[in-house]
XYZ file of C-alpha atoms in Angstrom:
654
model
C 31.398 -1.092 -8.174
C 30.478 -4.586 -9.429
C 27.676 -4.916 -11.934
C 26.657 -8.383 -10.719
C 26.489 -10.231 -7.427
C 26.731 -13.999 -7.009
C 24.249 -15.557 -4.594
C 24.238 -19.114 -3.321
C 21.170 -21.223 -2.577
C 22.170 -23.081 0.569
C 19.452 -25.648 0.003
C 20.785 -26.788 -3.366
C 24.315 -25.340 -3.194
C 23.706 -23.857 -6.645
C 24.553 -20.286 -7.515
C 22.681 -17.689 -9.512
C 23.558 -14.225 -10.771
C 21.746 -11.031 -9.849
C 22.605 -7.907 -11.897
C 23.520 -4.886 -9.831
C 20.880 -2.318 -8.970
C 20.540 -0.217 -5.862
C 17.432 -2.112 -4.784
C 19.056 -5.525 -5.072
C 21.971 -4.543 -2.874
C 19.671 -2.955 -0.281
C 17.201 -5.786 0.096
C 18.945 -8.975 -1.008
C 19.409 -10.342 2.502
C 16.088 -8.929 3.662
C 13.934 -10.565 1.003
C 15.724 -13.686 -0.055
C 16.655 -15.119 3.343
C 18.210 -18.226 1.878
C 19.502 -20.967 4.200
C 22.996 -20.774 5.570
C 25.443 -21.524 2.785
C 26.816 -25.068 2.907
C 30.206 -25.691 1.361
C 29.591 -29.268 0.258
C 27.111 -32.086 0.168
C 28.068 -35.735 0.290
C 26.411 -38.988 -0.617
C 24.790 -41.204 1.984
C 26.875 -43.950 3.523
C 25.686 -47.534 3.301
C 24.955 -47.619 7.034
C 22.846 -44.457 6.731
C 20.881 -46.009 3.886
C 20.256 -49.098 5.996
C 19.008 -46.992 8.912
C 16.660 -45.120 6.589
C 15.335 -48.330 5.059
C 14.831 -49.831 8.527
C 12.696 -46.739 9.281
C 10.491 -47.647 6.277
C 12.073 -45.016 3.996
C 12.420 -45.741 0.275
C 14.246 -44.099 -2.624
C 14.211 -44.810 -6.334
C 17.961 -44.024 -6.438
C 19.939 -43.438 -3.227
C 22.834 -42.050 -5.309
C 20.745 -38.938 -6.008
C 20.232 -38.153 -2.327
C 22.929 -35.714 -1.136
C 23.265 -34.681 2.502
C 25.159 -32.209 4.688
C 28.336 -33.380 6.355
C 26.702 -33.618 9.783
C 23.554 -35.396 8.558
C 22.066 -38.085 10.843
C 19.367 -40.430 9.492
C 17.628 -41.389 12.732
C 14.689 -38.951 12.550
C 13.360 -39.998 9.151
C 10.356 -42.326 9.110
C 8.121 -43.509 6.240
C 9.652 -41.120 3.680
C 9.757 -41.725 -0.089
C 12.427 -39.962 -2.165
C 12.286 -39.320 -5.921
C 14.647 -37.354 -8.150
C 17.396 -35.116 -6.758
C 17.217 -34.628 -3.010
C 19.341 -32.340 -0.801
C 19.109 -32.650 2.992
C 20.695 -30.523 5.711
C 21.413 -31.373 9.315
C 18.591 -32.316 11.694
C 19.802 -31.769 15.250
C 17.425 -29.315 16.959
C 14.021 -29.523 18.595
C 11.181 -27.702 16.792
C 8.442 -25.925 18.759
C 5.200 -27.038 17.069
C 3.023 -25.088 19.496
C 3.745 -23.157 22.670
C 5.655 -25.413 25.056
C 5.439 -28.506 22.803
C 8.669 -29.527 21.051
C 9.368 -32.288 18.520
C 12.703 -33.358 17.122
C 13.474 -32.081 13.632
C 13.240 -34.622 10.843
C 10.920 -35.889 8.106
C 8.040 -38.300 8.717
C 5.211 -39.593 6.511
C 6.117 -37.649 3.384
C 6.912 -38.051 -0.306
C 9.604 -35.749 -1.754
C 10.646 -35.274 -5.369
C 13.415 -32.870 -6.448
C 13.422 -31.147 -3.076
C 16.101 -29.353 -1.080
C 15.570 -29.131 2.694
C 17.721 -26.902 4.911
C 18.824 -27.459 8.489
C 16.638 -28.420 11.447
C 13.283 -28.598 9.680
C 10.344 -30.736 10.761
C 8.275 -32.046 7.842
C 5.500 -34.522 8.575
C 2.121 -35.789 7.421
C 2.337 -34.736 3.774
C -0.793 -36.289 2.301
C 0.206 -36.054 -1.353
C 3.784 -34.889 -2.030
C 6.345 -32.079 -2.101
C 7.671 -31.597 -5.620
C 10.293 -29.190 -7.022
C 10.863 -26.986 -3.971
C 13.733 -25.430 -2.039
C 12.940 -25.311 1.685
C 15.008 -23.177 4.048
C 16.214 -23.693 7.603
C 14.120 -24.165 10.750
C 10.830 -24.719 8.922
C 7.818 -26.605 10.278
C 5.584 -28.170 7.612
C 2.814 -30.466 8.841
C -0.525 -31.878 7.710
C -0.491 -30.496 4.186
C -1.674 -32.055 0.950
C 0.523 -30.767 -1.880
C 3.495 -28.409 -2.179
C 4.566 -28.236 -5.807
C 6.201 -26.216 -8.561
C 5.023 -26.987 -12.087
C 6.464 -25.998 -15.463
C 6.223 -22.324 -16.474
C 5.445 -21.114 -12.944
C 5.256 -17.322 -12.625
C 4.763 -17.150 -8.841
C 2.136 -14.480 -9.437
C 4.522 -11.990 -11.014
C 4.222 -10.392 -14.420
C 0.494 -10.671 -15.061
C -1.347 -7.567 -16.217
C -4.632 -6.852 -14.473
C -7.342 -4.353 -15.293
C -7.916 -1.919 -12.446
C -10.738 0.698 -12.430
C -12.034 -0.189 -15.897
C -13.380 -3.684 -15.269
C -13.521 -4.362 -19.010
C -10.114 -2.920 -19.842
C -7.277 -4.812 -21.488
C -5.006 -4.466 -18.429
C -3.220 -1.445 -17.034
C -1.112 -2.623 -14.054
C 1.616 -5.272 -14.061
C 1.873 -6.844 -10.618
C 5.321 -7.816 -9.340
C 7.007 -7.859 -5.958
C 8.525 -4.359 -6.133
C 5.306 -2.618 -7.153
C 4.358 0.316 -4.959
C 1.355 2.623 -4.874
C 3.135 5.342 -6.878
C 4.104 3.116 -9.776
C 0.667 1.507 -9.834
C -1.098 4.874 -9.831
C 1.276 6.137 -12.518
C 0.539 3.108 -14.719
C -3.223 3.444 -14.291
C -3.231 7.181 -14.923
C -1.252 6.921 -18.165
C -2.532 3.589 -19.475
C -3.769 5.276 -22.667
C -0.230 6.365 -23.550
C 0.697 3.266 -25.537
C 4.388 4.124 -25.890
C 4.790 4.730 -22.159
C 2.760 1.650 -21.260
C 4.809 -0.630 -23.475
C 8.059 0.810 -22.192
C 7.042 0.211 -18.560
C 5.959 -3.344 -19.327
C 9.316 -3.997 -20.972
C 11.242 -2.635 -17.984
C 9.268 -4.841 -15.610
C 9.684 -7.915 -17.814
C 13.439 -7.326 -17.887
C 13.448 -7.271 -14.094
C 11.361 -10.426 -13.769
C 13.466 -12.325 -16.278
C 16.403 -12.030 -13.888
C 14.560 -12.404 -10.578
C 12.223 -15.322 -11.199
C 13.511 -18.509 -9.499
C 13.563 -21.844 -11.315
C 11.363 -23.455 -8.678
C 9.345 -22.611 -5.590
C 11.119 -21.397 -2.465
C 10.181 -21.636 1.195
C 12.349 -19.268 3.250
C 13.799 -19.734 6.712
C 11.600 -20.093 9.805
C 8.416 -20.725 7.823
C 5.479 -22.554 9.380
C 2.965 -24.277 7.088
C 0.345 -26.420 8.817
C -3.163 -27.782 8.131
C -3.054 -26.450 4.586
C -4.324 -28.163 1.452
C -2.579 -27.102 -1.750
C 0.346 -24.770 -2.344
C 1.364 -24.597 -5.994
C 3.888 -22.316 -7.713
C 4.261 -20.134 -4.653
C 7.300 -18.415 -3.164
C 7.030 -17.964 0.607
C 9.721 -15.781 2.181
C 11.089 -16.229 5.679
C 9.177 -16.062 8.969
C 5.779 -16.533 7.320
C 3.017 -18.649 8.864
C 0.417 -20.411 6.723
C -2.182 -22.035 8.963
C -5.286 -23.690 7.544
C -5.243 -22.120 4.074
C -7.279 -23.857 1.385
C -5.217 -22.978 -1.702
C -2.250 -20.828 -2.658
C -1.688 -20.844 -6.413
C 0.829 -18.714 -8.345
C 1.637 -16.401 -5.440
C 4.602 -14.619 -3.909
C 4.507 -13.915 -0.170
C 7.104 -11.316 0.828
C 7.453 -12.060 4.533
C 10.474 -11.102 6.660
C 11.692 -11.342 10.237
C 10.595 -7.854 11.272
C 7.423 -7.891 9.163
C 6.076 -11.423 9.078
C 3.034 -12.496 7.071
C 0.153 -14.610 8.353
C -2.098 -16.594 5.990
C -4.984 -18.118 7.941
C -7.960 -20.435 7.832
C -9.818 -21.047 4.589
C -7.847 -18.561 2.495
C -7.885 -19.060 -1.273
C -5.300 -16.879 -2.983
C -4.537 -17.138 -6.700
C -2.159 -15.207 -8.925
C -1.442 -12.610 -6.267
C 1.398 -10.982 -4.356
C 1.310 -10.386 -0.612
C 3.872 -8.039 0.935
C 5.629 -7.794 4.283
C 3.589 -7.516 7.461
C 0.234 -8.553 5.985
C -2.453 -10.717 7.555
C -4.827 -12.626 5.253
C -7.288 -14.634 7.316
C -10.746 -16.155 7.812
C -11.869 -17.451 4.416
C -10.609 -14.579 2.269
C -10.871 -15.266 -1.473
C -8.449 -13.321 -3.623
C -7.589 -13.518 -7.308
C -5.276 -11.346 -9.431
C -4.477 -8.986 -6.566
C -1.553 -7.132 -5.032
C -1.562 -6.627 -1.256
C 0.950 -4.051 -0.035
C 2.829 -3.733 3.240
C 1.034 -4.149 6.585
C -2.420 -4.662 5.065
C -5.119 -6.742 6.758
C -7.698 -8.663 4.738
C -10.079 -10.796 6.766
C -13.537 -12.201 7.529
C -14.611 -13.539 4.172
C -13.565 -10.532 2.104
C -13.440 -11.290 -1.618
C -11.271 -9.454 -4.104
C -10.626 -9.715 -7.817
C -8.240 -7.682 -9.986
C -7.646 -5.190 -7.175
C -4.734 -3.430 -5.487
C -4.364 -2.768 -1.770
C -1.492 -0.650 -0.502
C 0.166 0.182 2.820
C -1.929 -0.240 5.967
C -5.231 -0.872 4.205
C -7.888 -2.840 6.101
C -10.509 -4.901 4.288
C -13.124 -7.107 5.983
C -16.436 -8.780 5.127
C -17.137 -6.957 1.869
C -15.976 -7.136 -1.729
C -13.608 -5.392 -4.124
C -13.459 -5.666 -7.890
C -11.142 -3.666 -10.162
C -10.493 -1.404 -7.158
C -7.394 0.669 -6.510
C -7.107 0.965 -2.734
C -4.216 3.269 -1.914
C -2.613 3.695 1.524
C -4.933 3.556 4.548
C -8.029 2.486 2.627
C -10.568 0.814 4.918
C -13.769 -1.151 4.355
C -15.197 -3.037 7.349
C -18.716 -4.027 6.370
C -20.230 -7.043 4.680
C -22.541 -4.995 2.465
C -19.867 -2.681 1.038
C -18.641 -3.070 -2.537
C -15.573 -1.234 -3.810
C -15.654 -1.385 -7.581
C -14.129 0.720 -10.315
C -12.739 3.345 -7.950
C -9.374 4.749 -6.885
C -9.093 5.514 -3.180
C -6.521 6.511 -0.547
C -6.867 7.459 3.122
C -10.431 6.294 2.542
C -13.118 4.923 4.855
C -16.159 3.132 3.421
C -19.346 3.166 5.474
C -21.664 0.176 5.588
C -23.567 -0.574 2.378
C -21.299 1.688 0.329
C -21.733 1.004 -3.366
C -20.554 2.354 -6.684
C -22.211 1.953 -10.064
C -19.722 1.298 -12.859
C -22.344 -0.019 -15.268
C -24.635 2.073 -17.458
C -26.213 -1.130 -18.845
C -25.169 -0.123 -22.337
C -21.498 -0.734 -23.111
C -20.640 -2.744 -20.001
C -19.051 -2.107 -16.579
C -16.338 0.187 -17.896
C -16.948 3.387 -15.936
C -14.760 4.398 -13.032
C -13.932 7.278 -10.755
C -11.584 8.734 -8.165
C -12.224 9.561 -4.548
C -9.263 11.761 -3.733
C -7.297 11.294 -0.516
C -9.165 11.417 2.773
C -12.658 10.921 1.358
C -15.330 9.067 3.348
C -18.619 7.523 2.316
C -21.362 7.344 4.951
C -23.593 4.325 5.504
C -25.776 3.634 2.496
C -23.748 5.822 0.150
C -23.950 5.316 -3.599
C -21.928 7.108 -6.247
C -22.735 6.950 -9.944
C -19.565 6.604 -11.983
C -17.782 8.286 -13.664
C -17.179 10.651 -10.759
C -14.386 12.551 -9.039
C -14.735 13.552 -5.397
C -12.420 16.257 -4.052
C -9.932 15.522 -1.297
C -11.143 14.998 2.288
C -14.817 15.122 1.342
C -17.717 13.169 2.880
C -20.482 11.580 0.799
C -24.028 10.928 2.068
C -26.870 9.171 0.259
C -27.377 8.307 -3.390
C -25.204 10.715 -5.372
C -26.274 10.950 -9.005
C -25.304 13.210 -11.912
C -21.666 12.027 -11.962
C -20.320 14.455 -9.339
C -17.018 16.194 -10.047
C -15.881 18.211 -7.043
C -12.101 17.981 -7.465
C -11.871 21.776 -7.112
C -14.134 21.911 -4.073
C -12.249 19.773 -1.541
C -13.231 19.176 2.104
C -16.900 19.252 1.099
C -20.043 17.462 2.212
C -22.040 15.931 -0.646
C -25.557 15.100 0.521
C -28.477 13.553 -1.361
C -32.027 14.297 -0.204
C -34.334 12.462 -2.548
C -33.756 13.779 -6.047
C -31.877 16.877 -4.863
C -28.094 16.852 -4.430
C -26.564 19.355 -2.013
C -22.961 20.488 -1.728
C -21.464 22.176 1.334
C -17.976 23.334 0.290
C -15.206 23.231 2.891
C -17.534 21.873 5.588
C -15.213 19.015 6.551
C -12.310 21.338 7.409
C -13.798 22.101 10.807
C -15.009 18.642 11.893
C -13.789 16.381 14.658
C -13.622 13.563 12.106
C -11.033 15.293 9.936
C -8.978 16.334 12.961
C -8.888 12.760 14.277
C -8.055 11.353 10.838
C -5.046 13.564 10.168
C -3.692 12.768 13.635
C -4.252 8.999 13.527
C -2.791 8.051 10.141
C 0.908 8.612 10.985
C 0.445 6.683 14.248
C -1.186 3.758 12.436
C 1.618 3.172 9.958
C 2.547 -0.373 11.007
C 5.167 -0.978 8.341
C 8.670 -1.870 9.422
C 11.539 0.415 8.451
C 12.774 -2.184 5.967
C 9.434 -2.587 4.197
C 8.229 0.847 3.183
C 7.987 0.567 -0.575
C 4.989 2.866 -0.980
C 5.706 6.519 -0.270
C 3.243 8.213 2.065
C 3.134 11.974 2.565
C 0.733 12.667 5.442
C 0.335 16.436 4.871
C -3.359 17.264 4.798
C -2.631 20.826 3.698
C -0.190 20.729 0.802
C 0.243 22.365 -2.595
C -2.126 19.667 -3.882
C -5.040 20.308 -1.514
C -4.405 24.039 -1.094
C -4.238 24.343 -4.873
C -7.714 22.817 -5.010
C -8.860 25.162 -2.237
C -7.562 28.144 -4.230
C -9.545 26.976 -7.266
C -12.563 26.398 -5.025
C -12.466 29.977 -3.764
C -12.512 31.224 -7.360
C -15.471 28.954 -8.185
C -17.509 30.109 -5.188
C -16.778 33.769 -5.840
C -17.736 33.341 -9.493
C -21.044 31.721 -8.492
C -21.792 34.562 -6.095
C -20.861 37.168 -8.684
C -23.025 35.531 -11.360
C -26.160 35.145 -9.203
C -25.678 37.920 -6.649
C -25.906 37.910 -2.859
C -29.692 38.011 -2.573
C -30.420 34.418 -3.541
C -31.107 31.427 -1.316
C -28.971 28.944 -3.267
C -26.533 28.471 -6.136
C -26.206 25.657 -8.673
C -22.955 23.860 -9.389
C -23.019 20.942 -11.846
C -26.518 19.755 -10.844
C -25.645 20.257 -7.164
C -27.276 22.866 -4.947
C -25.091 25.067 -2.729
C -27.147 26.953 -0.141
C -26.176 30.600 0.253
C -25.160 30.055 3.874
C -23.021 27.076 2.818
C -21.272 29.182 0.191
C -20.431 31.895 2.727
C -19.143 29.347 5.243
C -17.195 27.604 2.492
C -15.309 30.782 1.655
C -14.631 31.314 5.369
C -13.367 27.767 5.941
C -11.231 27.798 2.807
C -9.620 31.065 3.865
C -8.859 29.624 7.316
C -7.139 26.646 5.689
C -5.151 28.884 3.328
C -3.824 31.012 6.181
C -2.962 27.977 8.289
C -1.043 26.484 5.375
C 0.901 29.635 4.504
C 1.779 30.319 8.133
C 2.908 26.732 8.721
C 5.155 26.709 5.644
C 6.660 30.045 6.616
C 7.249 28.746 10.137
C 9.165 25.753 8.742
C 11.307 28.025 6.585
C 12.145 30.245 9.548
C 13.185 27.147 11.508
C 15.586 26.301 8.715
C 16.957 29.831 8.956
C 16.147 31.066 5.474
C 13.431 33.080 3.804
C 15.298 33.484 0.555
C 13.272 33.149 -2.629
C 13.391 29.638 -4.113
C 16.485 28.971 -6.201
C 14.577 26.918 -8.735
C 11.115 27.082 -10.254
C 10.407 23.368 -9.862
C 7.190 23.171 -7.878
C 5.387 26.048 -9.563
C 2.188 25.120 -11.340
C -0.341 22.398 -10.504
C 0.390 19.517 -8.120
C -0.898 15.955 -8.144
C -1.274 13.069 -5.709
C 0.136 9.725 -6.884
C -1.528 7.572 -4.254
C 0.387 8.985 -1.307
C 3.182 10.889 -3.080
C 2.575 14.626 -3.484
C 4.497 16.085 -6.393
C 4.496 18.853 -8.991
C 2.864 17.865 -12.250
C 5.981 19.071 -14.037
C 8.023 16.330 -12.288
C 5.583 13.683 -13.437
C 5.859 14.989 -16.997
C 9.663 14.904 -16.771
C 9.501 11.294 -15.599
C 7.271 10.372 -18.536
C 9.712 11.949 -20.994
C 12.702 10.174 -19.422
C 11.009 6.784 -19.569
C 9.906 7.152 -23.185
C 13.247 8.534 -24.346
C 15.284 5.768 -22.701
C 17.041 7.987 -20.135
C 15.569 5.623 -17.545
C 16.927 2.152 -18.240
C 15.299 -0.079 -15.619
C 12.248 -0.155 -13.385
C 14.332 0.478 -10.276
C 15.282 3.888 -11.670
C 11.573 4.718 -11.932
C 11.093 3.789 -8.267
C 14.224 5.746 -7.333
C 12.832 8.795 -9.133
C 9.726 8.702 -6.958
C 11.980 8.588 -3.893
C 14.029 11.500 -5.189
C 10.919 13.581 -5.824
C 9.698 12.864 -2.303
C 13.098 13.806 -0.861
C 12.813 17.227 -2.537
C 9.219 17.768 -1.418
C 10.042 20.620 0.967
C 12.014 22.478 -1.733
C 9.238 22.086 -4.293
C 6.632 23.080 -1.701
C 8.556 26.248 -0.842
C 8.750 27.260 -4.505
C 4.978 26.857 -4.834
C 4.140 28.408 -1.455
C 6.424 31.415 -1.898
C 4.521 32.451 -5.012
C 1.183 31.732 -3.300
C 2.120 34.006 -0.385
C 3.193 36.831 -2.686
C -0.034 36.571 -4.674
C -2.317 36.231 -1.636
C -0.818 39.198 0.224
C -0.076 41.240 -2.925
C 3.647 41.389 -2.147
C 6.735 41.711 -4.304
C 9.011 40.160 -1.679
C 8.930 38.738 1.835
C 10.223 41.146 4.458
C 10.063 41.097 8.250
C 6.830 43.099 8.344
C 5.107 40.755 5.915
C 6.285 37.713 7.874
C 4.826 39.116 11.079
C 1.497 39.737 9.372
C 1.435 36.191 7.995
C 2.260 34.809 11.441
C -0.583 36.794 13.051
C -3.012 35.545 10.403
C -1.767 32.013 11.013
C -2.394 32.220 14.767
C -5.873 33.703 14.260
C -6.746 31.089 11.642
C -5.563 28.179 13.807
C -7.563 29.469 16.765
C -10.641 29.871 14.600
C -10.112 26.330 13.273
C -9.724 24.855 16.769
C -12.775 26.782 17.980
C -14.907 25.298 15.192
C -13.659 21.789 15.947
C -14.403 22.344 19.650
C -17.973 23.343 18.758
C -18.313 20.209 16.626
C -17.117 18.024 19.507
C -19.460 19.666 22.009
C -22.330 19.268 19.573
C -21.660 15.523 19.390
C -21.384 15.345 23.192
C -24.803 16.979 23.481
C -26.302 14.029 21.614
C -25.754 12.017 24.789
C -23.541 9.083 23.758
C -20.114 10.569 24.462
C -18.798 10.277 28.004
C -17.611 13.405 29.797
C -14.117 11.962 30.202
C -13.827 11.313 26.460
C -14.882 14.867 25.648
C -12.474 16.391 28.162
C -9.605 14.300 26.851
C -10.317 15.449 23.289
C -10.668 19.105 24.297
C -7.335 18.929 26.145
C -5.707 17.828 22.882
C -7.223 20.860 21.187
C -5.738 23.070 23.915
C -2.319 21.654 23.057
C -2.899 22.810 19.488
C -3.082 26.394 20.779
C 0.187 25.892 22.656
C 1.752 24.618 19.408
C 1.389 28.077 17.883
C 4.134 29.333 20.151
């Protein structure tokens, strides 16, 4: 297999070398989308020069203007050429708006060191286009400046400080970044050897990938836009009315196009396939992952947004927004927090500043967490998975081992209802909607997303939560009205319900895993021990902690030689998820049911518990839905439709 591949820039007819890696071979055509390769350029004929000059075109040296063999000069008017110019063929009509076509060509523009592909329409360039390669079938109109300057980075390679607003930088942004790598870098930023090794691997990648000048891909539309400087725009992107794009890379593609709209200011940032950035968004030092939407005046600084996130109206600073993070409201501020599968209510706020050593505090809201309207969380804090936060939460809550909880502030008193969210309509709707709302194309799924709501990660937390609740009850007895957990009050009734809900979830999980194994035709004990021990969530990827530790060792020791191998390792771990889960679940089942092995009798008992637990779960969700209907705002038809879906859940058991 070759170690290098030679690519040709059809706009300049120059070649460049790309070292072999699995990623390059998979996505070269998808990402680069260079113009059709031309075999040769030729110089202009004297008659062509005369036609151009008669059309009020001027050039400082016509000998430096090279054209395609089939070039025709008739559709060039009031154009000034400087430096080295390469021009394709201009034969087609270009649709400038629906039903309105203009002939391709260049009018009212100044070009310096520019390559233009076939059948483009470039007109009304107020200032100039300088140092750019422009692909085929592009429409560029009513812009001010399109330029590449010396030492352009195109937004790649800068280190930003996420979570800790005052930190010295913990994430390097570049086009192949995904939520796993970013989370991994943030989590281990204090490991100086690992951090430096990762930075070196990324720099090695960028040294090869970075183009010498800005590139506009095929089928790009740029209109009514002021300044674009040091920006790579991949194919099938539309930029309409943007104010400024500076040091950016826009990873658009045919099946996942990007839209940059009115008033957008985007600096030193990377925008991935399928994104929409619109309506006066201001963004600096950010990475926007696949199929994200950022709109309606949202402002962001030093923040990351990954797969299918939606941000509108509010603000983010030093925020890590993993897959399916959502903030809709003008008064919401995401600062110093790591989120995923997250929904921010209106006027959500976080305090990362103790007014002593600066805004350096941060926290984690584990997957599936929500904050209600008016919520406030005092950092540092860690909120357990799939929890819901209400009110002004003080005392630096840490509920990582009490997932699916309600955290409620009433005045100075903080209440905790463990496991309460397991049986709500909201959770049920969330876990059903996320897979359906994955809008990424098949070719642009860099971030790994595991949608399992019950997994070794969350069930491991549930198992720890059961131990905590039982220990509280044992320490204080049954005849008390409440229990205290880290400055939070757990009412006695909430503790009892928490144990009940956690047990329901445990039985559902064990029965579901066993059901999958029976479908695969094997109940043999796991062949390997990988998967035993604690599990973690790397912003969408669920994995054993032991696999993360192995990855760290391989990076630091040099076993992993490039950044693509790190990304491939995440993929490999995800591909073995079911094997690792079975190793963990098999031991959980033996421990829970006090077994030495799984036989037919034990399997039948687990199945019966699974059916009972699922029915109890559905019954609780039904009660929650009927309770909301009784409030008077839900239509009968909506309720009946939801309840019919719950009935299908019962059928699923069989």
